[in-house]
mmCIF file of N, CA, C and O in Angstrom:
data_model
loop_
_atom_site.group_PDB
_atom_site.id
_atom_site.type_symbol
_atom_site.label_atom_id
_atom_site.label_comp_id
_atom_site.label_asym_id
_atom_site.label_seq_id
_atom_site.Cartn_x
_atom_site.Cartn_y
_atom_site.Cartn_z
ATOM 1 N N MET A 1 -7.952 -48.813 66.673
ATOM 2 C CA MET A 1 -9.014 -48.875 66.223
ATOM 3 C C MET A 1 -9.489 -49.666 65.103
ATOM 4 O O MET A 1 -10.428 -50.617 64.761
ATOM 5 N N THR A 2 -8.546 -49.805 64.108
ATOM 6 C CA THR A 2 -8.562 -50.386 62.982
ATOM 7 C C THR A 2 -8.483 -51.716 62.797
ATOM 8 O O THR A 2 -9.176 -52.731 62.244
ATOM 9 N N THR A 3 -7.556 -52.213 63.813
ATOM 10 C CA THR A 3 -7.991 -53.800 63.798
ATOM 11 C C THR A 3 -9.029 -54.376 64.549
ATOM 12 O O THR A 3 -9.306 -55.398 63.972
ATOM 13 N N LYS A 4 -9.559 -53.572 65.735
ATOM 14 C CA LYS A 4 -10.739 -53.847 65.866
ATOM 15 C C LYS A 4 -11.954 -54.151 65.194
ATOM 16 O O LYS A 4 -12.302 -55.082 65.047
ATOM 17 N N ILE A 5 -11.953 -53.052 64.118
ATOM 18 C CA ILE A 5 -13.011 -52.723 63.523
ATOM 19 C C ILE A 5 -12.942 -54.173 61.969
ATOM 20 O O ILE A 5 -13.838 -55.146 61.535
ATOM 21 N N THR A 6 -11.745 -54.700 61.692
ATOM 22 C CA THR A 6 -11.276 -55.644 60.583
ATOM 23 C C THR A 6 -11.521 -56.814 61.187
ATOM 24 O O THR A 6 -12.320 -57.578 60.716
ATOM 25 N N GLN A 7 -11.109 -57.253 62.276
ATOM 26 C CA GLN A 7 -11.617 -58.391 63.206
ATOM 27 C C GLN A 7 -12.986 -58.546 63.631
ATOM 28 O O GLN A 7 -13.399 -59.415 62.853
ATOM 29 N N LEU A 8 -13.515 -57.397 63.992
ATOM 30 C CA LEU A 8 -14.915 -57.657 64.315
ATOM 31 C C LEU A 8 -15.507 -58.099 62.579
ATOM 32 O O LEU A 8 -16.420 -58.677 62.333
ATOM 33 N N THR A 9 -15.545 -57.244 61.731
ATOM 34 C CA THR A 9 -15.925 -57.339 60.271
ATOM 35 C C THR A 9 -15.306 -59.051 60.084
ATOM 36 O O THR A 9 -16.211 -59.051 59.120
ATOM 37 N N LEU A 10 -14.692 -59.189 59.948
ATOM 38 C CA LEU A 10 -14.027 -61.124 59.474
ATOM 39 C C LEU A 10 -14.963 -61.888 60.628
ATOM 40 O O LEU A 10 -15.520 -62.710 59.995
ATOM 41 N N ASP A 11 -15.352 -61.366 62.270
ATOM 42 C CA ASP A 11 -16.099 -62.311 62.816
ATOM 43 C C ASP A 11 -17.073 -62.775 62.410
ATOM 44 O O ASP A 11 -18.233 -63.417 62.404
ATOM 45 N N LEU A 12 -17.758 -61.329 62.229
ATOM 46 C CA LEU A 12 -19.461 -61.138 61.825
ATOM 47 C C LEU A 12 -19.664 -61.869 60.478
ATOM 48 O O LEU A 12 -20.649 -62.622 60.144
ATOM 49 N N SER A 13 -18.641 -61.300 59.308
ATOM 50 C CA SER A 13 -19.039 -62.349 57.908
ATOM 51 C C SER A 13 -18.920 -63.574 58.336
ATOM 52 O O SER A 13 -19.350 -64.512 57.647
ATOM 53 N N MET A 14 -17.876 -64.498 59.034
ATOM 54 C CA MET A 14 -17.620 -65.848 59.224
ATOM 55 C C MET A 14 -19.357 -66.240 59.891
ATOM 56 O O MET A 14 -19.662 -67.483 59.402
ATOM 57 N N LEU A 15 -19.466 -65.579 61.136
ATOM 58 C CA LEU A 15 -20.512 -66.024 61.572
ATOM 59 C C LEU A 15 -21.863 -65.749 60.611
ATOM 60 O O LEU A 15 -22.831 -66.906 60.306
ATOM 61 N N ALA A 16 -22.122 -64.721 59.806
ATOM 62 C CA ALA A 16 -23.278 -64.578 59.077
ATOM 63 C C ALA A 16 -22.971 -66.110 58.219
ATOM 64 O O ALA A 16 -24.239 -66.212 57.334
ATOM 65 N N ARG A 17 -21.777 -66.188 57.592
ATOM 66 C CA ARG A 17 -22.066 -67.433 56.706
ATOM 67 C C ARG A 17 -22.053 -68.813 57.017
ATOM 68 O O ARG A 17 -21.682 -69.784 56.248
ATOM 69 N N SER A 18 -21.497 -68.595 58.414
ATOM 70 C CA SER A 18 -21.650 -69.981 59.184
ATOM 71 C C SER A 18 -20.555 -71.146 58.603
ATOM 72 O O SER A 18 -20.764 -72.184 58.408
ATOM 73 N N GLN A 19 -18.902 -70.218 58.373
ATOM 74 C CA GLN A 19 -17.912 -70.770 57.501
ATOM 75 C C GLN A 19 -17.318 -71.693 58.687
ATOM 76 O O GLN A 19 -16.738 -70.221 59.720
ATOM 77 N N GLY A 20 -16.713 -72.624 58.847
ATOM 78 C CA GLY A 20 -15.653 -72.990 59.834
ATOM 79 C C GLY A 20 -16.554 -74.123 60.905
ATOM 80 O O GLY A 20 -17.665 -74.076 60.540
ATOM 81 N N THR A 21 -15.654 -74.499 61.474
ATOM 82 C CA THR A 21 -16.059 -75.433 62.276
ATOM 83 C C THR A 21 -17.087 -74.923 63.717
ATOM 84 O O THR A 21 -17.183 -73.629 63.514
ATOM 85 N N ALA A 22 -17.656 -75.245 64.545
ATOM 86 C CA ALA A 22 -18.391 -75.240 65.720
ATOM 87 C C ALA A 22 -17.609 -74.692 66.293
ATOM 88 O O ALA A 22 -17.828 -73.777 67.184
ATOM 89 N N ASP A 23 -16.482 -75.053 66.715
ATOM 90 C CA ASP A 23 -15.187 -74.598 67.845
ATOM 91 C C ASP A 23 -15.016 -72.897 66.859
ATOM 92 O O ASP A 23 -14.914 -71.743 68.026
ATOM 93 N N GLU A 24 -14.645 -72.766 65.749
ATOM 94 C CA GLU A 24 -14.246 -71.717 65.445
ATOM 95 C C GLU A 24 -15.106 -70.522 65.430
ATOM 96 O O GLU A 24 -15.041 -69.465 65.889
ATOM 97 N N LEU A 25 -16.770 -71.263 64.998
ATOM 98 C CA LEU A 25 -17.841 -70.168 65.171
ATOM 99 C C LEU A 25 -17.864 -69.591 66.691
ATOM 100 O O LEU A 25 -18.063 -68.646 66.892
ATOM 101 N N ALA A 26 -17.880 -70.847 67.723
ATOM 102 C CA ALA A 26 -18.143 -70.185 68.900
ATOM 103 C C ALA A 26 -16.841 -69.177 69.268
ATOM 104 O O ALA A 26 -17.479 -67.954 69.882
ATOM 105 N N LYS A 27 -15.520 -68.916 68.948
ATOM 106 C CA LYS A 27 -14.757 -68.839 69.129
ATOM 107 C C LYS A 27 -14.540 -66.800 68.355
ATOM 108 O O LYS A 27 -14.515 -66.209 68.984
ATOM 109 N N ALA A 28 -15.228 -67.471 67.017
ATOM 110 C CA ALA A 28 -15.684 -66.190 66.388
ATOM 111 C C ALA A 28 -16.695 -65.105 66.737
ATOM 112 O O ALA A 28 -16.973 -64.030 67.134
ATOM 113 N N ARG A 29 -17.801 -66.047 67.360
ATOM 114 C CA ARG A 29 -18.844 -65.158 68.803
ATOM 115 C C ARG A 29 -18.554 -64.609 69.177
ATOM 116 O O ARG A 29 -18.692 -63.442 69.522
ATOM 117 N N ARG A 30 -17.651 -65.127 70.820
ATOM 118 C CA ARG A 30 -17.111 -64.407 71.318
ATOM 119 C C ARG A 30 -16.179 -63.162 71.413
ATOM 120 O O ARG A 30 -15.804 -62.397 71.831
ATOM 121 N N ARG A 31 -15.412 -63.798 70.402
ATOM 122 C CA ARG A 31 -14.170 -62.169 70.300
ATOM 123 C C ARG A 31 -15.300 -61.227 69.505
ATOM 124 O O ARG A 31 -14.830 -60.353 69.720
ATOM 125 N N ALA A 32 -16.535 -61.654 68.672
ATOM 126 C CA ALA A 32 -17.368 -60.216 68.043
ATOM 127 C C ALA A 32 -17.872 -59.886 69.280
ATOM 128 O O ALA A 32 -18.251 -58.643 69.021
ATOM 129 N N ARG A 33 -18.376 -60.666 70.111
ATOM 130 C CA ARG A 33 -19.003 -60.045 71.605
ATOM 131 C C ARG A 33 -18.149 -58.942 72.430
ATOM 132 O O ARG A 33 -18.645 -57.802 72.664
ATOM 133 N N MET A 34 -17.174 -59.369 72.459
ATOM 134 C CA MET A 34 -15.683 -58.757 73.116
ATOM 135 C C MET A 34 -15.510 -57.428 72.255
ATOM 136 O O MET A 34 -15.386 -56.077 72.653
ATOM 137 N N THR A 35 -15.463 -57.158 70.949
ATOM 138 C CA THR A 35 -14.972 -56.422 70.065
ATOM 139 C C THR A 35 -15.925 -55.602 69.904
ATOM 140 O O THR A 35 -15.595 -54.530 69.721
ATOM 141 N N PHE A 36 -17.188 -55.789 69.859
ATOM 142 C CA PHE A 36 -18.435 -54.824 69.532
ATOM 143 C C PHE A 36 -18.716 -53.814 70.744
ATOM 144 O O PHE A 36 -18.430 -53.022 70.736
ATOM 145 N N ALA A 37 -18.268 -54.587 72.052
ATOM 146 C CA ALA A 37 -18.097 -53.429 73.282
ATOM 147 C C ALA A 37 -17.506 -52.259 73.026
ATOM 148 O O ALA A 37 -17.045 -51.721 73.296
ATOM 149 N N CYS A 38 -15.799 -53.087 72.797
ATOM 150 C CA CYS A 38 -15.301 -51.644 72.379
ATOM 151 C C CYS A 38 -15.270 -50.905 71.338
ATOM 152 O O CYS A 38 -15.328 -49.951 71.438
ATOM 153 N N VAL A 39 -15.908 -51.387 70.094
ATOM 154 C CA VAL A 39 -16.203 -50.060 68.636
ATOM 155 C C VAL A 39 -17.620 -49.196 69.364
ATOM 156 O O VAL A 39 -17.386 -48.338 69.207
ATOM 157 N N ILE A 40 -18.236 -49.555 70.327
ATOM 158 C CA ILE A 40 -19.654 -48.650 70.572
ATOM 159 C C ILE A 40 -18.898 -47.974 71.895
ATOM 160 O O ILE A 40 -19.248 -47.009 71.720
ATOM 161 N N GLY A 41 -17.940 -48.687 72.840
ATOM 162 C CA GLY A 41 -17.388 -47.447 73.663
ATOM 163 C C GLY A 41 -16.780 -46.324 72.918
ATOM 164 O O GLY A 41 -16.278 -45.247 73.390
ATOM 165 N N PHE A 42 -15.915 -46.818 71.666
ATOM 166 C CA PHE A 42 -15.179 -45.909 71.215
ATOM 167 C C PHE A 42 -15.941 -44.905 70.605
ATOM 168 O O PHE A 42 -15.581 -43.857 70.155
ATOM 169 N N ALA A 43 -17.005 -45.094 69.576
ATOM 170 C CA ALA A 43 -18.130 -44.376 69.136
ATOM 171 C C ALA A 43 -18.640 -43.471 70.054
ATOM 172 O O ALA A 43 -18.975 -42.185 69.859
ATOM 173 N N ALA A 44 -18.907 -43.779 71.256
ATOM 174 C CA ALA A 44 -19.618 -43.664 72.249
ATOM 175 C C ALA A 44 -18.811 -42.067 72.687
ATOM 176 O O ALA A 44 -19.058 -40.928 73.259
ATOM 177 N N GLY A 45 -17.238 -42.446 73.119
ATOM 178 C CA GLY A 45 -16.719 -41.351 73.550
ATOM 179 C C GLY A 45 -16.161 -40.681 72.148
ATOM 180 O O GLY A 45 -16.140 -39.249 72.504
ATOM 181 N N CYS A 46 -16.452 -40.902 71.168
ATOM 182 C CA CYS A 46 -16.087 -39.614 70.046
ATOM 183 C C CYS A 46 -17.578 -39.169 69.865
ATOM 184 O O CYS A 46 -17.190 -37.620 69.999
ATOM 185 N N ALA A 47 -18.448 -39.471 70.158
ATOM 186 C CA ALA A 47 -20.057 -38.506 70.475
ATOM 187 C C ALA A 47 -19.738 -37.610 71.653
ATOM 188 O O ALA A 47 -20.378 -36.714 71.061
ATOM 189 N N ALA A 48 -19.349 -38.000 72.480
ATOM 190 C CA ALA A 48 -19.289 -37.399 73.877
ATOM 191 C C ALA A 48 -18.273 -36.351 73.540
ATOM 192 O O ALA A 48 -18.280 -34.803 74.164
ATOM 193 N N GLY A 49 -17.372 -36.389 73.024
ATOM 194 C CA GLY A 49 -16.126 -35.369 72.755
ATOM 195 C C GLY A 49 -17.039 -34.521 71.476
ATOM 196 O O GLY A 49 -16.688 -33.133 71.971
ATOM 197 N N ALA A 50 -17.478 -34.825 70.580
ATOM 198 C CA ALA A 50 -18.221 -34.203 69.929
ATOM 199 C C ALA A 50 -19.323 -32.919 70.156
ATOM 200 O O ALA A 50 -19.275 -31.896 70.009
ATOM 201 N N ALA A 51 -19.761 -33.837 71.327
ATOM 202 C CA ALA A 51 -21.120 -32.936 71.721
ATOM 203 C C ALA A 51 -20.156 -31.601 72.701
ATOM 204 O O ALA A 51 -20.465 -30.527 72.802
ATOM 205 N N LEU A 52 -19.534 -32.297 73.644
ATOM 206 C CA LEU A 52 -18.194 -31.422 74.710
ATOM 207 C C LEU A 52 -17.697 -30.414 73.562
ATOM 208 O O LEU A 52 -17.920 -29.202 73.960
ATOM 209 N N GLU A 53 -17.239 -30.678 72.420
ATOM 210 C CA GLU A 53 -16.581 -29.235 71.569
ATOM 211 C C GLU A 53 -17.494 -28.307 71.183
ATOM 212 O O GLU A 53 -17.255 -27.379 71.043
ATOM 213 N N ILE A 54 -18.723 -29.344 70.822
ATOM 214 C CA ILE A 54 -19.724 -27.987 70.362
ATOM 215 C C ILE A 54 -20.207 -27.310 71.592
ATOM 216 O O ILE A 54 -20.824 -25.992 71.515
ATOM 217 N N ALA A 55 -20.475 -27.433 72.771
ATOM 218 C CA ALA A 55 -20.968 -26.797 73.862
ATOM 219 C C ALA A 55 -20.061 -26.128 74.642
ATOM 220 O O ALA A 55 -20.387 -25.109 74.959
ATOM 221 N N VAL A 56 -18.734 -26.259 74.762
ATOM 222 C CA VAL A 56 -17.609 -25.295 75.561
ATOM 223 C C VAL A 56 -16.192 -25.419 74.612
ATOM 224 O O VAL A 56 -15.537 -24.553 75.169
ATOM 225 N N GLY A 57 -16.593 -25.849 73.207
ATOM 226 C CA GLY A 57 -15.226 -25.150 72.482
ATOM 227 C C GLY A 57 -14.422 -26.131 72.690
ATOM 228 O O GLY A 57 -14.125 -27.290 73.175
ATOM 229 N N LEU A 58 -13.055 -25.503 72.477
ATOM 230 C CA LEU A 58 -11.633 -26.021 73.106
ATOM 231 C C LEU A 58 -11.543 -26.565 74.322
ATOM 232 O O LEU A 58 -10.453 -27.345 74.951
ATOM 233 N N TRP A 59 -12.276 -25.874 75.497
ATOM 234 C CA TRP A 59 -12.508 -26.294 76.368
ATOM 235 C C TRP A 59 -12.574 -27.847 76.904
ATOM 236 O O TRP A 59 -12.694 -28.535 78.215
ATOM 237 N N ALA A 60 -12.962 -28.287 76.280
ATOM 238 C CA ALA A 60 -13.209 -29.679 76.229
ATOM 239 C C ALA A 60 -12.365 -30.227 75.805
ATOM 240 O O ALA A 60 -12.113 -31.613 76.948
ATOM 241 N N LEU A 61 -11.040 -29.692 75.649
ATOM 242 C CA LEU A 61 -9.774 -30.547 75.625
ATOM 243 C C LEU A 61 -9.242 -30.922 77.376
ATOM 244 O O LEU A 61 -8.540 -31.627 77.544
ATOM 245 N N ALA A 62 -9.895 -29.753 78.128
ATOM 246 C CA ALA A 62 -9.505 -30.318 79.483
ATOM 247 C C ALA A 62 -9.972 -31.128 80.206
ATOM 248 O O ALA A 62 -8.749 -31.513 80.688
ATOM 249 N N LEU A 63 -10.536 -31.482 79.732
ATOM 250 C CA LEU A 63 -11.427 -33.019 81.034
ATOM 251 C C LEU A 63 -10.069 -34.149 80.695
ATOM 252 O O LEU A 63 -9.451 -34.688 81.470
ATOM 253 N N PRO A 64 -9.832 -34.244 79.241
ATOM 254 C CA PRO A 64 -9.057 -35.693 79.269
ATOM 255 C C PRO A 64 -7.730 -35.169 79.469
ATOM 256 O O PRO A 64 -6.780 -36.135 79.890
ATOM 257 N N VAL A 65 -6.869 -34.127 79.442
ATOM 258 C CA VAL A 65 -6.044 -33.848 79.974
ATOM 259 C C VAL A 65 -5.806 -33.530 81.552
ATOM 260 O O VAL A 65 -4.789 -34.362 82.277
ATOM 261 N N ILE A 66 -6.944 -33.548 81.829
ATOM 262 C CA ILE A 66 -6.790 -33.526 83.548
ATOM 263 C C ILE A 66 -6.574 -34.676 84.266
ATOM 264 O O ILE A 66 -5.734 -35.301 84.809
ATOM 265 N N LEU A 67 -7.667 -35.623 83.384
ATOM 266 C CA LEU A 67 -7.684 -37.280 83.571
ATOM 267 C C LEU A 67 -6.490 -38.164 83.508
ATOM 268 O O LEU A 67 -5.723 -38.375 83.900
ATOM 269 N N SER A 68 -5.590 -37.445 82.351
ATOM 270 C CA SER A 68 -4.959 -38.198 82.037
ATOM 271 C C SER A 68 -3.161 -37.953 83.046
ATOM 272 O O SER A 68 -2.401 -38.616 83.288
ATOM 273 N N ALA A 69 -3.540 -36.149 83.428
ATOM 274 C CA ALA A 69 -2.219 -36.119 84.435
ATOM 275 C C ALA A 69 -2.630 -36.047 85.986
ATOM 276 O O ALA A 69 -1.862 -36.853 86.697
ATOM 277 N N LEU A 70 -3.866 -36.894 85.955
ATOM 278 C CA LEU A 70 -4.139 -37.275 87.720
ATOM 279 C C LEU A 70 -3.924 -39.100 86.894
ATOM 280 O O LEU A 70 -3.401 -39.633 88.294
ATOM 281 N N ALA A 71 -4.047 -39.737 86.086
ATOM 282 C CA ALA A 71 -3.698 -41.224 86.189
ATOM 283 C C ALA A 71 -2.320 -41.173 85.904
ATOM 284 O O ALA A 71 -1.867 -42.568 86.238
ATOM 285 N N THR A 72 -1.223 -40.182 85.825
ATOM 286 C CA THR A 72 0.030 -40.293 85.403
ATOM 287 C C THR A 72 0.813 -41.355 86.957
ATOM 288 O O THR A 72 1.615 -42.070 86.751
ATOM 289 N N PRO A 73 0.266 -40.518 87.642
ATOM 290 C CA PRO A 73 0.955 -41.316 89.075
ATOM 291 C C PRO A 73 0.623 -42.273 89.447
ATOM 292 O O PRO A 73 1.436 -42.937 90.571
ATOM 293 N N LEU A 74 -0.211 -42.534 88.799
ATOM 294 C CA LEU A 74 -0.790 -43.811 89.424
ATOM 295 C C LEU A 74 -0.298 -45.148 89.063
ATOM 296 O O LEU A 74 -0.393 -46.281 89.077
ATOM 297 N N ASP A 75 0.277 -44.751 87.823
ATOM 298 C CA ASP A 75 1.181 -45.561 86.767
ATOM 299 C C ASP A 75 2.064 -46.090 87.648
ATOM 300 O O ASP A 75 3.048 -45.693 88.086
ATOM 301 N N ARG A 76 2.075 -47.606 87.623
ATOM 302 C CA ARG A 76 3.272 -48.144 88.541
ATOM 303 C C ARG A 76 4.426 -49.326 87.701
ATOM 304 O O ARG A 76 4.634 -49.087 86.238
ATOM 305 N N VAL A 77 5.749 -48.375 87.996
ATOM 306 C CA VAL A 77 6.408 -48.703 87.356
ATOM 307 C C VAL A 77 7.653 -49.922 87.852
ATOM 308 O O VAL A 77 7.801 -49.622 89.416
ATOM 309 N N GLU A 78 7.868 -51.071 87.527
ATOM 310 C CA GLU A 78 8.376 -52.132 87.776
ATOM 311 C C GLU A 78 9.650 -52.826 86.864
ATOM 312 O O GLU A 78 9.635 -52.513 85.645
ATOM 313 N N GLU A 79 10.484 -52.490 88.108
ATOM 314 C CA GLU A 79 11.573 -53.283 87.287
ATOM 315 C C GLU A 79 12.008 -54.585 87.277
ATOM 316 O O GLU A 79 11.160 -55.325 87.965
#
């Protein structure tokens, strides 16, 4: 997430100052849109995890453990 936050900050500052060519600004705008969605998703996940921790204590860890255990067999090994 550190890289995503840094990239979002750089893109937003470039857009705020209107530095660069029109093509560079368009790329920065597109990257900022995609990165912003990732940052919001991460923050929402953190908030949901905190809410579950408050509501059910350490049992909140059961959900991610179960989901990861179910997802592991779905991973394809390609050689």
